[in-house]
Short mmCIF file of C-alpha atoms in Angstrom, two decimals:
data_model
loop_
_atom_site.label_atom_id
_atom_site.label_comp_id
_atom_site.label_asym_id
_atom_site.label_seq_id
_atom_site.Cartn_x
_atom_site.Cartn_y
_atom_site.Cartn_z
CA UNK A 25 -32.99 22.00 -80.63
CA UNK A 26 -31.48 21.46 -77.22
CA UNK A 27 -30.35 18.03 -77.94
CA UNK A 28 -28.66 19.75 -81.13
CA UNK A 29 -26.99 22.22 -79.13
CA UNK A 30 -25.79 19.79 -76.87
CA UNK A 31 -24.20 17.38 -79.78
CA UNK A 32 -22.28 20.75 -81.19
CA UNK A 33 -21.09 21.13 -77.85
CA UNK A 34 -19.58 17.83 -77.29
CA UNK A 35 -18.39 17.84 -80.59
CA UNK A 36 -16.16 21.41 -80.18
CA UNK A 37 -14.91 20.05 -77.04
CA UNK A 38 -13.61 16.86 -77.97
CA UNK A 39 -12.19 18.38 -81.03
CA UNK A 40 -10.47 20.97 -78.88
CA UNK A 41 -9.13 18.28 -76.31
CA UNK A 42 -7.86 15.92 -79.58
CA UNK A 43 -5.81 18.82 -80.84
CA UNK A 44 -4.33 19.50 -77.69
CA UNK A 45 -3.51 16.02 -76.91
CA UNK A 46 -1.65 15.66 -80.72
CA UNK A 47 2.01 15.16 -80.61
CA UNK A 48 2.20 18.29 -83.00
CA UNK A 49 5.63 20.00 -83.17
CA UNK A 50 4.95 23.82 -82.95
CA UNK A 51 7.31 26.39 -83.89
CA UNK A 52 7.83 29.65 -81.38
CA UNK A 53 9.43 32.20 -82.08
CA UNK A 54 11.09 34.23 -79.23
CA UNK A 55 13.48 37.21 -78.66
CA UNK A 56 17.32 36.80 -76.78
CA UNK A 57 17.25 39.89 -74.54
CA UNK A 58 19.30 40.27 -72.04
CA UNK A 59 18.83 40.50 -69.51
CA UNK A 60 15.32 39.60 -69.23
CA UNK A 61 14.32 36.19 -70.41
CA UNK A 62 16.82 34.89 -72.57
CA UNK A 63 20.79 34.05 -71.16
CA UNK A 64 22.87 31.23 -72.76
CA UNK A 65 23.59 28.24 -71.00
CA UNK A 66 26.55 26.67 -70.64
CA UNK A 67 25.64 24.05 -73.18
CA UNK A 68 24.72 27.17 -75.73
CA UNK A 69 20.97 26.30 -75.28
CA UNK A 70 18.75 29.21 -74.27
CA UNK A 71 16.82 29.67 -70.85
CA UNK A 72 15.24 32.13 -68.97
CA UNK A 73 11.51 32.55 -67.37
CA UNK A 74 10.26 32.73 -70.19
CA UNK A 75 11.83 29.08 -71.74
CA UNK A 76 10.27 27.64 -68.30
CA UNK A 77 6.92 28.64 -68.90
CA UNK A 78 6.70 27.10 -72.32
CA UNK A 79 8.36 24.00 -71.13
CA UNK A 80 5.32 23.88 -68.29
CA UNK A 81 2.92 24.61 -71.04
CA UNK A 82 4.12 21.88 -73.26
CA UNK A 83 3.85 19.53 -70.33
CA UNK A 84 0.15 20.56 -69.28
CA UNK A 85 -1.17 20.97 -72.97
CA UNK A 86 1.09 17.73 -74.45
CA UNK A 87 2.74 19.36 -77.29
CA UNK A 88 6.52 19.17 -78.53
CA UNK A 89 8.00 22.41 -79.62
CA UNK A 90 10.86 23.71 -81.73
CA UNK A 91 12.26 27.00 -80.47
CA UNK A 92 13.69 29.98 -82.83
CA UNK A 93 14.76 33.17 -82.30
CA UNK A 94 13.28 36.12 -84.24
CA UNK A 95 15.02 37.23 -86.92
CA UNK A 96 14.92 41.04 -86.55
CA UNK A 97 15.29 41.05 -82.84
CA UNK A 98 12.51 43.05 -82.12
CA UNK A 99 8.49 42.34 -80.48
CA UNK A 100 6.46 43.79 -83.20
CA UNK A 101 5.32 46.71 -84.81
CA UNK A 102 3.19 47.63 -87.57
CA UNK A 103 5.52 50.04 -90.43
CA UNK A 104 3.69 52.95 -92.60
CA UNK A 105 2.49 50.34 -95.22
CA UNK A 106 0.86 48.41 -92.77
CA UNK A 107 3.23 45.44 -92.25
CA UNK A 108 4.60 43.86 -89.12
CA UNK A 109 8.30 43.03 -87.96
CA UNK A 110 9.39 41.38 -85.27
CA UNK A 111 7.73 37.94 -83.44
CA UNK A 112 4.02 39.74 -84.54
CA UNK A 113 5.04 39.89 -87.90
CA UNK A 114 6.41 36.25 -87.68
CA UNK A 115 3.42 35.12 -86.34
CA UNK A 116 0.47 36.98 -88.70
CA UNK A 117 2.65 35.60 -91.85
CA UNK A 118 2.51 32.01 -89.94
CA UNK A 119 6.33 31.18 -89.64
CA UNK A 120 5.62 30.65 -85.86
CA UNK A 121 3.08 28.97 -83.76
CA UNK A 122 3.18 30.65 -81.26
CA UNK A 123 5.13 34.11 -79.82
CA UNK A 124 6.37 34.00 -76.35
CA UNK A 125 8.55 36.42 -74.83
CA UNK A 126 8.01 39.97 -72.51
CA UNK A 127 5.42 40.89 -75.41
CA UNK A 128 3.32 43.46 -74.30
CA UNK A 129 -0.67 42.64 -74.57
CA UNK A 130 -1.85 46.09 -76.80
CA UNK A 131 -5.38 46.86 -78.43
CA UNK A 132 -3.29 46.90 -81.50
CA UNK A 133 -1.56 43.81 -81.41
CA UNK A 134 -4.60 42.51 -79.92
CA UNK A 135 -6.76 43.27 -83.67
CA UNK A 136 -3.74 41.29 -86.03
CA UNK A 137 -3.30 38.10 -83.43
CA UNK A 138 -4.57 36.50 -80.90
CA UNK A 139 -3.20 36.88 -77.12
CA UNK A 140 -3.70 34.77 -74.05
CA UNK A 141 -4.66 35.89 -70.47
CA UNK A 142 -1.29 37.40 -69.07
CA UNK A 143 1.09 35.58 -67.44
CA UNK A 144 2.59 38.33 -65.62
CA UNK A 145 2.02 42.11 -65.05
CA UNK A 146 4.42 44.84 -65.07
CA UNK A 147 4.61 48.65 -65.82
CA UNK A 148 6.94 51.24 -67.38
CA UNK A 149 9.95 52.68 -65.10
CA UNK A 150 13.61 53.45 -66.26
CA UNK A 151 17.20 52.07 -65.22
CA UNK A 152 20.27 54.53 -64.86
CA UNK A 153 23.60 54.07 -63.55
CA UNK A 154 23.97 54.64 -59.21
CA UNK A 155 26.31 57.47 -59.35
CA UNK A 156 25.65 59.44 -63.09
CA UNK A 157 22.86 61.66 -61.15
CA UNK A 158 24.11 61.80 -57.95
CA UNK A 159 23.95 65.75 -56.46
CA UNK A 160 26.18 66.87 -53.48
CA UNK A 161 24.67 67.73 -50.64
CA UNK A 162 24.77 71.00 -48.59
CA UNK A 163 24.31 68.40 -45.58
CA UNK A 164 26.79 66.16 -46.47
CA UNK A 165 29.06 66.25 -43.80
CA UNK A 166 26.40 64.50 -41.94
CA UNK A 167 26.39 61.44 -44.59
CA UNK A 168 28.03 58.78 -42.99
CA UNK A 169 25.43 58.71 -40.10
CA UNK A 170 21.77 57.61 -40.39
CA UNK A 171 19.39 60.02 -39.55
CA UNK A 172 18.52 57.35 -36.47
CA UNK A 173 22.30 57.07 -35.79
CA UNK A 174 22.26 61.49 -35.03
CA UNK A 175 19.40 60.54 -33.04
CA UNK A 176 20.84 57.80 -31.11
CA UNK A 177 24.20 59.82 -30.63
CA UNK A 178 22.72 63.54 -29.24
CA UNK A 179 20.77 60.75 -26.38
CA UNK A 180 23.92 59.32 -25.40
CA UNK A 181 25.72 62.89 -25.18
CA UNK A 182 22.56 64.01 -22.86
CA UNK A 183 22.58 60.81 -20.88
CA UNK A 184 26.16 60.98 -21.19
CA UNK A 185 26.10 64.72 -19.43
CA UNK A 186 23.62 64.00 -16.82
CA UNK A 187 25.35 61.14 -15.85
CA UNK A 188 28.57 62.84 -14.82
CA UNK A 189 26.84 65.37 -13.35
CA UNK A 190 24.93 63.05 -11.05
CA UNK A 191 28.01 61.48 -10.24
CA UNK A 192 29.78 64.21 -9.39
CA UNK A 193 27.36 65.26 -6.97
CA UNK A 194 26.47 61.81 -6.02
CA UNK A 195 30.14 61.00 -5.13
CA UNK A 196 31.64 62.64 -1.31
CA UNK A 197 35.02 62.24 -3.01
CA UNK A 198 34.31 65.03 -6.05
CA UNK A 199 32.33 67.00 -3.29
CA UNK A 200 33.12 66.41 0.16
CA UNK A 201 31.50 69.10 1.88
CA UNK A 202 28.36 70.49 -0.08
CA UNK A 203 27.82 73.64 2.35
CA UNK A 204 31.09 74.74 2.21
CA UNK A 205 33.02 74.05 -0.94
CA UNK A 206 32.26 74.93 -4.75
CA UNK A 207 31.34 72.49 -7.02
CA UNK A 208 33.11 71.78 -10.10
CA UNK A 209 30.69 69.68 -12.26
CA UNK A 210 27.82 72.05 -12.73
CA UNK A 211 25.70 70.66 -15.43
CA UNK A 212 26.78 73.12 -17.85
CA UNK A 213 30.82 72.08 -17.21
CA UNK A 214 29.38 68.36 -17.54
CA UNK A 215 28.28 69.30 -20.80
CA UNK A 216 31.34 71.07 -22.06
CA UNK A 217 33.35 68.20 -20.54
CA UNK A 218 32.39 65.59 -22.27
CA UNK A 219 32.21 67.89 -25.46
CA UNK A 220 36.33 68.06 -25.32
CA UNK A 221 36.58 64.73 -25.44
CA UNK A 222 34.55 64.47 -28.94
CA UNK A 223 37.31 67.27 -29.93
CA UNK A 224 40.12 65.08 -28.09
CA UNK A 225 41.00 67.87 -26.09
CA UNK A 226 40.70 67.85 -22.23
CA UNK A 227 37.93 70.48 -20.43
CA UNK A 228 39.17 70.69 -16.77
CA UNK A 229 39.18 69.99 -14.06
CA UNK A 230 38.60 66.08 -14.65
CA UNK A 231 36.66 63.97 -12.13
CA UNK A 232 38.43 62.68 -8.61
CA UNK A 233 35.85 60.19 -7.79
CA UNK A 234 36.90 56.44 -8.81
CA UNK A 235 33.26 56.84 -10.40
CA UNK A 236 33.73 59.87 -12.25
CA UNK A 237 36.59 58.46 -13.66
CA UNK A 238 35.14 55.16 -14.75
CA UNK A 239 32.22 57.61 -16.66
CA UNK A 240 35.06 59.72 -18.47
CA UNK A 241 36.91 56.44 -19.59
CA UNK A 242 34.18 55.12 -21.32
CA UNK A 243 33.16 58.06 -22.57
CA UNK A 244 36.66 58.90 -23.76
CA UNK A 245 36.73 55.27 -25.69
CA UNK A 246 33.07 55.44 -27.10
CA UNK A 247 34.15 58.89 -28.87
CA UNK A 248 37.45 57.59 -30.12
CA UNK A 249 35.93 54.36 -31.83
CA UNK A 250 32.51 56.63 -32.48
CA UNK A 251 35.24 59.29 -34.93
CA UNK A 252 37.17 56.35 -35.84
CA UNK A 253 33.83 55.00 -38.02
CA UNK A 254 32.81 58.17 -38.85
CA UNK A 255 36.05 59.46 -40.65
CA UNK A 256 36.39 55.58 -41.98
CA UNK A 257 32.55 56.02 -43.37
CA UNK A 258 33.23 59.78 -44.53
CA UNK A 259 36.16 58.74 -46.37
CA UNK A 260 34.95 56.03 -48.29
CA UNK A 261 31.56 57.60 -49.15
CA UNK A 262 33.66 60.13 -50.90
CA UNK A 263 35.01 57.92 -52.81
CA UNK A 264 32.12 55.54 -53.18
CA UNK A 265 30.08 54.78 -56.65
CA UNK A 266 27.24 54.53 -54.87
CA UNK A 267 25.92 57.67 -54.08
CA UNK A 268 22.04 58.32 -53.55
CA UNK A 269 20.41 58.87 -56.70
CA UNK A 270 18.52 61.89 -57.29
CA UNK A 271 16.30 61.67 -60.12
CA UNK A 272 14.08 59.20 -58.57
CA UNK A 273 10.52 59.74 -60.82
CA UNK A 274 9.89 60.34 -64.49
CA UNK A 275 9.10 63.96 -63.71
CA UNK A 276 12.65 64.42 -62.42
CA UNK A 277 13.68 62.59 -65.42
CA UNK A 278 11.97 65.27 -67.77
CA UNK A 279 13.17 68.16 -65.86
CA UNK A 280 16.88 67.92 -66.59
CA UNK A 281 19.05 67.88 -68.96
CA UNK A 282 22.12 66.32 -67.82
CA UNK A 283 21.57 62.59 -68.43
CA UNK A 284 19.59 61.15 -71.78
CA UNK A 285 17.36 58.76 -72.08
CA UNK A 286 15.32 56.49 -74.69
CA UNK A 287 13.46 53.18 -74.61
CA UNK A 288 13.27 50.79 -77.29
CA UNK A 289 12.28 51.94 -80.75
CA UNK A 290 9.06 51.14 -82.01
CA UNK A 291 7.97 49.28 -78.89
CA UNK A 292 4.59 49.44 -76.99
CA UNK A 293 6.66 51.95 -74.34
CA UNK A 294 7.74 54.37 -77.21
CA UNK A 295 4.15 54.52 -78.20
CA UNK A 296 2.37 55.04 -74.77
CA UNK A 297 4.83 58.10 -74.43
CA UNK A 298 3.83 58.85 -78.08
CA UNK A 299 0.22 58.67 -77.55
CA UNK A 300 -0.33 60.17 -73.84
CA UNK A 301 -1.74 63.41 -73.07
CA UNK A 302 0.19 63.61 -69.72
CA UNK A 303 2.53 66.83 -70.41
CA UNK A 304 5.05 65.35 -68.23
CA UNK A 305 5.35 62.15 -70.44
CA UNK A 306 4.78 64.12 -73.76
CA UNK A 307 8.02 66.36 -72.94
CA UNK A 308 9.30 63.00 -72.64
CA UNK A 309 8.54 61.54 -76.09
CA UNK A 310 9.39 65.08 -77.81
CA UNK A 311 12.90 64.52 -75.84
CA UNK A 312 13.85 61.47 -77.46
CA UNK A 313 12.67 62.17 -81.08
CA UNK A 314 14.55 65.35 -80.86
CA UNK A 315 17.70 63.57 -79.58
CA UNK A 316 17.44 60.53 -81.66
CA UNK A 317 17.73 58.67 -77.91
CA UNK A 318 15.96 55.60 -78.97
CA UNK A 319 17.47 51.84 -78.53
CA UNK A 320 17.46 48.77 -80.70
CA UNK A 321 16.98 46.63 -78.20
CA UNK A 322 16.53 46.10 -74.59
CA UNK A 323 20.12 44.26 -74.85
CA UNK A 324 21.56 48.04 -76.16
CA UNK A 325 19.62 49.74 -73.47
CA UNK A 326 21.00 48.16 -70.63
CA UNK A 327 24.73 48.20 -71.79
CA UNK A 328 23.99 52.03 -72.21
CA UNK A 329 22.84 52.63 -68.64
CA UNK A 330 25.70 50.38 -67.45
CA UNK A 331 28.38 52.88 -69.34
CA UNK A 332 26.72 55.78 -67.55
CA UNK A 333 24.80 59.00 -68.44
CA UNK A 334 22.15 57.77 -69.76
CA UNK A 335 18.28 55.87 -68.51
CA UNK A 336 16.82 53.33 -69.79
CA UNK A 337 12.75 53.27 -70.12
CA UNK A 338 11.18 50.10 -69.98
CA UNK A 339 8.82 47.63 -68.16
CA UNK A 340 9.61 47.27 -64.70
CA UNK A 341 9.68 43.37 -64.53
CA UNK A 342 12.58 43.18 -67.14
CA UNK A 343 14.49 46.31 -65.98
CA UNK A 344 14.09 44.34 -62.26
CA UNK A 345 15.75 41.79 -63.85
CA UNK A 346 18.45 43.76 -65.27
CA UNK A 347 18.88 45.15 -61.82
CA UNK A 348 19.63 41.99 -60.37
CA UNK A 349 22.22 41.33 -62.60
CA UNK A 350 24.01 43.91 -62.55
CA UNK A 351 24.46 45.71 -59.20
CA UNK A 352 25.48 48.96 -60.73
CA UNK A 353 22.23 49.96 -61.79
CA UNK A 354 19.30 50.98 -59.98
CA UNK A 355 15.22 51.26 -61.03
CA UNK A 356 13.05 53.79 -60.50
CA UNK A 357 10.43 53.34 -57.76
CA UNK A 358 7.72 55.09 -59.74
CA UNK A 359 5.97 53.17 -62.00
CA UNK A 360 2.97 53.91 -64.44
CA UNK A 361 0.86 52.78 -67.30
CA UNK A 362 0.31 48.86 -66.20
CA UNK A 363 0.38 46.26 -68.25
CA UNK A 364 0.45 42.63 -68.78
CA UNK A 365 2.68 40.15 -70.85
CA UNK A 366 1.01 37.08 -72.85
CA UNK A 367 1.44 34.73 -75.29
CA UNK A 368 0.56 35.57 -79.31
CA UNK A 369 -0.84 33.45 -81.74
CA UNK A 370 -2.11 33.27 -84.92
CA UNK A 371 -5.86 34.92 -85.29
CA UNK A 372 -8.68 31.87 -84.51
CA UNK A 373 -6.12 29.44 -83.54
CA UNK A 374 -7.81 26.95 -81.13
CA UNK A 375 -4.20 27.16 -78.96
CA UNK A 376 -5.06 30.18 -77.60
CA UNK A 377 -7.97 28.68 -75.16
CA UNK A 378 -6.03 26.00 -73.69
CA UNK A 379 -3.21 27.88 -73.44
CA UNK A 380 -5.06 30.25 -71.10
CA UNK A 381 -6.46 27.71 -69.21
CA UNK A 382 -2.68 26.72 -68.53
CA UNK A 383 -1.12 29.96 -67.52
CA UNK A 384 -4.42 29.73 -65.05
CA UNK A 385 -3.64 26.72 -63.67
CA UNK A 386 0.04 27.55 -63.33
CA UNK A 387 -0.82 30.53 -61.41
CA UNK A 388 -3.30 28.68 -59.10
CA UNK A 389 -0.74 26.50 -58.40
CA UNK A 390 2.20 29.29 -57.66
CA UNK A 391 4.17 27.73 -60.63
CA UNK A 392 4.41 31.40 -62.04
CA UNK A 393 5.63 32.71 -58.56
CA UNK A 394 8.17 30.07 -57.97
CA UNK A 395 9.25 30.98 -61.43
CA UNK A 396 9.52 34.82 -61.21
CA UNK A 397 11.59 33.95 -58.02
CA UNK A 398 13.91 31.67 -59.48
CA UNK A 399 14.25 34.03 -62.03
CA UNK A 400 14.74 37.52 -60.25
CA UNK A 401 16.81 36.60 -57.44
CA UNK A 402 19.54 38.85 -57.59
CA UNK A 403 23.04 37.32 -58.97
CA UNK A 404 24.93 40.18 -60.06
CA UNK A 405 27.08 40.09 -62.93
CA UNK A 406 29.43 41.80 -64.34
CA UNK A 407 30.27 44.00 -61.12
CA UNK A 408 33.68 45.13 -61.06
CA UNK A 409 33.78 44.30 -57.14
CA UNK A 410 34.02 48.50 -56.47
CA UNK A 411 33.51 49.12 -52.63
CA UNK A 412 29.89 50.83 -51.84
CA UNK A 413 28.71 52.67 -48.92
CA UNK A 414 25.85 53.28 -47.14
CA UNK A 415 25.29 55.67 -44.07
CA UNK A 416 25.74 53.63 -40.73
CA UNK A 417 22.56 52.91 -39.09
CA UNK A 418 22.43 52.47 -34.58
CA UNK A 419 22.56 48.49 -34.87
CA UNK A 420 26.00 48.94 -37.09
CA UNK A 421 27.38 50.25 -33.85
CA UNK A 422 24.93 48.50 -30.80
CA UNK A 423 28.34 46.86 -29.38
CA UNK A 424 29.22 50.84 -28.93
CA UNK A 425 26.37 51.85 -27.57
CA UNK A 426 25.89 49.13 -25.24
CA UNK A 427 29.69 49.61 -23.83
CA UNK A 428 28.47 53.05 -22.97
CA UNK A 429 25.44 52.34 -21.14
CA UNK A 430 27.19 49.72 -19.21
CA UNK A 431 29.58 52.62 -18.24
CA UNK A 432 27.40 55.22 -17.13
CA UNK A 433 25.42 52.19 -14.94
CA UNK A 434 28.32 51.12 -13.42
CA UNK A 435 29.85 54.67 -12.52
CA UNK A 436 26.18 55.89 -11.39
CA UNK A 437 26.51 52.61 -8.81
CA UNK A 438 30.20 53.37 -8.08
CA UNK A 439 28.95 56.72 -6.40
CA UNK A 440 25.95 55.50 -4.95
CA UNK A 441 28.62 53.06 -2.95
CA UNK A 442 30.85 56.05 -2.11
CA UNK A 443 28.06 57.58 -0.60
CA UNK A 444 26.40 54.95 1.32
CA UNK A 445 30.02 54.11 2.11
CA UNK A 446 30.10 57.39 4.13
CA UNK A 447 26.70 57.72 4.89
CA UNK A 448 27.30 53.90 7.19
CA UNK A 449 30.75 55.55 9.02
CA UNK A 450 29.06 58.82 9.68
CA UNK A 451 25.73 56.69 11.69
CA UNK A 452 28.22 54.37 13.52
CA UNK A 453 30.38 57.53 14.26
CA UNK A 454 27.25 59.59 15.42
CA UNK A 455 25.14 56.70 16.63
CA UNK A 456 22.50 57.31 14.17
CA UNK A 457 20.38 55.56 11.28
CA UNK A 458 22.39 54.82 7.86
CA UNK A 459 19.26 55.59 5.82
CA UNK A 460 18.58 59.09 7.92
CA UNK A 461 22.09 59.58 7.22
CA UNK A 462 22.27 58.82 3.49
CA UNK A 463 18.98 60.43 3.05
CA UNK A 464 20.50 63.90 4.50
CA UNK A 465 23.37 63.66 2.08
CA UNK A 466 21.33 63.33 -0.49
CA UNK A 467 18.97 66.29 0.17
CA UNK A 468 22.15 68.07 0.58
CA UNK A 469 23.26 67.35 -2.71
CA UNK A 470 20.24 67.76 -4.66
CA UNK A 471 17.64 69.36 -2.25
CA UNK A 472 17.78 73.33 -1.57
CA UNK A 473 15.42 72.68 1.36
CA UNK A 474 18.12 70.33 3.06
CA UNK A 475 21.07 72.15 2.39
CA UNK A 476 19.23 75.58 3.90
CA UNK A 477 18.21 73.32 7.20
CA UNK A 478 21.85 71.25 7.67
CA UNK A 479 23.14 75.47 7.41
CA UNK A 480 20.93 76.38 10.00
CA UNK A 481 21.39 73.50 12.67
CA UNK A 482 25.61 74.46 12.01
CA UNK A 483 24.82 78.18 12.63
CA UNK A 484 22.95 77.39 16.08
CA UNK A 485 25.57 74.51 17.30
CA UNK A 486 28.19 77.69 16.83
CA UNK A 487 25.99 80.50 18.78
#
């Protein structure tokens, strides 16, 4: 018995490996859709991911193939009498080998044909058109900054603030004589100051000091060039296509009524919407059987979200595709019920094994993932070349930023030099130390303790 087990064995496999190895000619039937797998070449041939992987197959499994496109242009689906269309239907009636295209492994498709392991897995999101749900915004006068630029701009006003102020009390030229004069550049009129010169209107009295004025230059040129980009930004984001898209989940999608939407009639995505319990994705399906909203194609579906006003529902790995072809259109980022795309064939056909072991060894390999990049990098087509804009984000303007901080440095040190200037004539004029000297002035300036004790030596020196 075991050597009889072990004879049947041998036998299967070298049957198996002497019908792969035949020079065969198989037939496939596929599906043109763009934009997923299927463009024309300049030569008129087809090619696309999905002509690769078959060409890699053939070369692994030693087969020669002849390549047709289905008739009806459609994957498969079983009518009311029980009969399939599409590259199913081609394959259960034996005009085709072999099926290969974005088909869609199902428990239904799986009981008429046979399916390899998947080649690649995807899910079900939609496509829609950048601007067709866009929603002004009660904030939108803050658009054409980042949320990090805001951020980045209220520091430099508060650096920009204390810096003046320190200068002006820094600086023996803006206040000479800190017992007995007033000082203009409280920290509240540093404030307001350098708020006028957002507004391009002057807040007097302006800084004396050469350091004070260095500060207010560069303050006065960062906010010109800073409302320079922001009107620039403003003004084209009004008149930008590319405004942020609202309806970002299938949820949203169900809860409005503005834009329609449909997926491909008849496909595996119209019947998980058909079939699911999920209320969300129920309201859905009732949607587009009310509205008629279904597509023939993939192909119609796309050219309907490019012309606006209405989404597309599909599997996420072709509607990528579509995405980066054509830049006016933008995916969902939710996606749900995952699933896998395979290979069909005929029901006990000895392909199907070696077949899988292929798309295994392709995927070991990386072949697949070099493929899908190949495949997906973004190219688009078909763009019209209209301007976009995006909100400007702190490294759009570090050049700015930088030319400010370099300011405020160099008029902090400007006054630091005015005052040790002084500080040095008033020791060699009184004989005493330049750091005692500098270190009075500066508890003078900024120390209530000094100011009280300098008042009291002056009032005994005059009794």
């Amino acid at each position: 018995m075991k050597g009889c087990i072990t004879l049947v064995f041998c036998v299967a496999t070298l049957s198996a490996w002497a019908f792969t190895a035949d020079a065969k000619e198989l037939s496939i039937t596929t599906i043109k859709q763009e934009p997923y797998t299927m463009t024309k070449g300049s030569g008129g041939e087809l090619e696309g991911y999905c002509i690769d992987l078959i060409s890699e197959l053939s070369k692994k499994l030693g087969f020669r193939y002849k390549l047709h496109l289905v008739k009806d242009n459609r994957y498969g689906a079983m009518d009311s009498s029980g009969n399939w269309n599409g590259m199913i239907g081609e394959v259960i009636r034996g005009e085709a080998d072999l099926g290969v295209a974005s088909l869609t492994l199902t428990a239904v498709r799986e009981q008429f044909v046979d399916m390899t392991t998947p080649f690649m897995q995807t899910g079900i999101g939609f496509i829609l058109h950048k601007d067709v749900a866009s929603e002004e915004s009660t904030f939108s006068l803050l658009s054409p900054f980042s949320t990090d630029m805001w951020v980045g701009l209220l520091i430099a006003f508060l650096l920009t603030g204390l810096c003046i102020f320190l200068v002006g009390r820094i600086s023996p030229t803006e206040w000479a004589e800190p017992g007995t004069e007033d000082y203009n550049f409280t920290l509240l009129h540093s404030f307001w100051y350098i708020t006028g010169a957002l507004t391009l209107q002057g807040a007097g009295p302006h800084p004396k000091a050469l350091s004070g004025c260095v500060v207010s230059a560069i303050w006065w040129l960062f906010a010109v060039l800073l409302l320079a980009c922001y009107f620039a930004n403003f003004n084209s984001m009004l008149h930008s296509n590319n405004k942020h898209v609202s309806i970002k989940s299938f949820e949203d999608l169900a809860n409005q009524d503005v834009i329609d939407y449909g997926t491909v009639e008849a496909g595996s995505t119209m019947l998980f919407f058909k079939n699911s319990n999920n209320p969300v994705y129920r309201r859905i399906y009732q949607h587009m059987e009310r509205k008629k909203s279904y597509v023939s194609s993939m192909e119609e579906g796309v050219r309907r979200a490019q012309e606006g006003n209405f989404a597309f529902i599909g599997e996420a790995v072709s509607l990528d595709l579509a995405v980066a072809r054509y830049c006016k259109l933008t995916r969902s980022q939710e996606v749900i019920a995952m699933r896998a795309y395979t290979i069909a064939a005929p029901l006990g056909s000895p392909w199907v094994k070696n077949l899988t072991i292929a798309i295994l060894q392709l995927s070991e390999s990386g072949e697949l993932t070099y493929l899908r990049e190949k495949w997906w990098a973004s190219s688009c087509m078909g763009d019209d070349g209209a301007h976009t804009s995006e909100a400007l984000q702190p490294h759009d303007l570090r050049g700015l930023f930088i030319l400010l901080g370099m300011g405020l440095g160099v008029g902090l040190l400007l006054a630091l030099l005015e005052l040790l200037s002084k500080a040095h004539n008033q020791a060699k004029d009184g004989k005493k130390s330049c750091c005692s000297v500098l270190t009075s002035e500066l508890n003078r300036r900024f120390g209530s303790g000094g100011e009280s004790a300098e008042q009291d030596t002056t009032d005994k020196s005059k009794a």
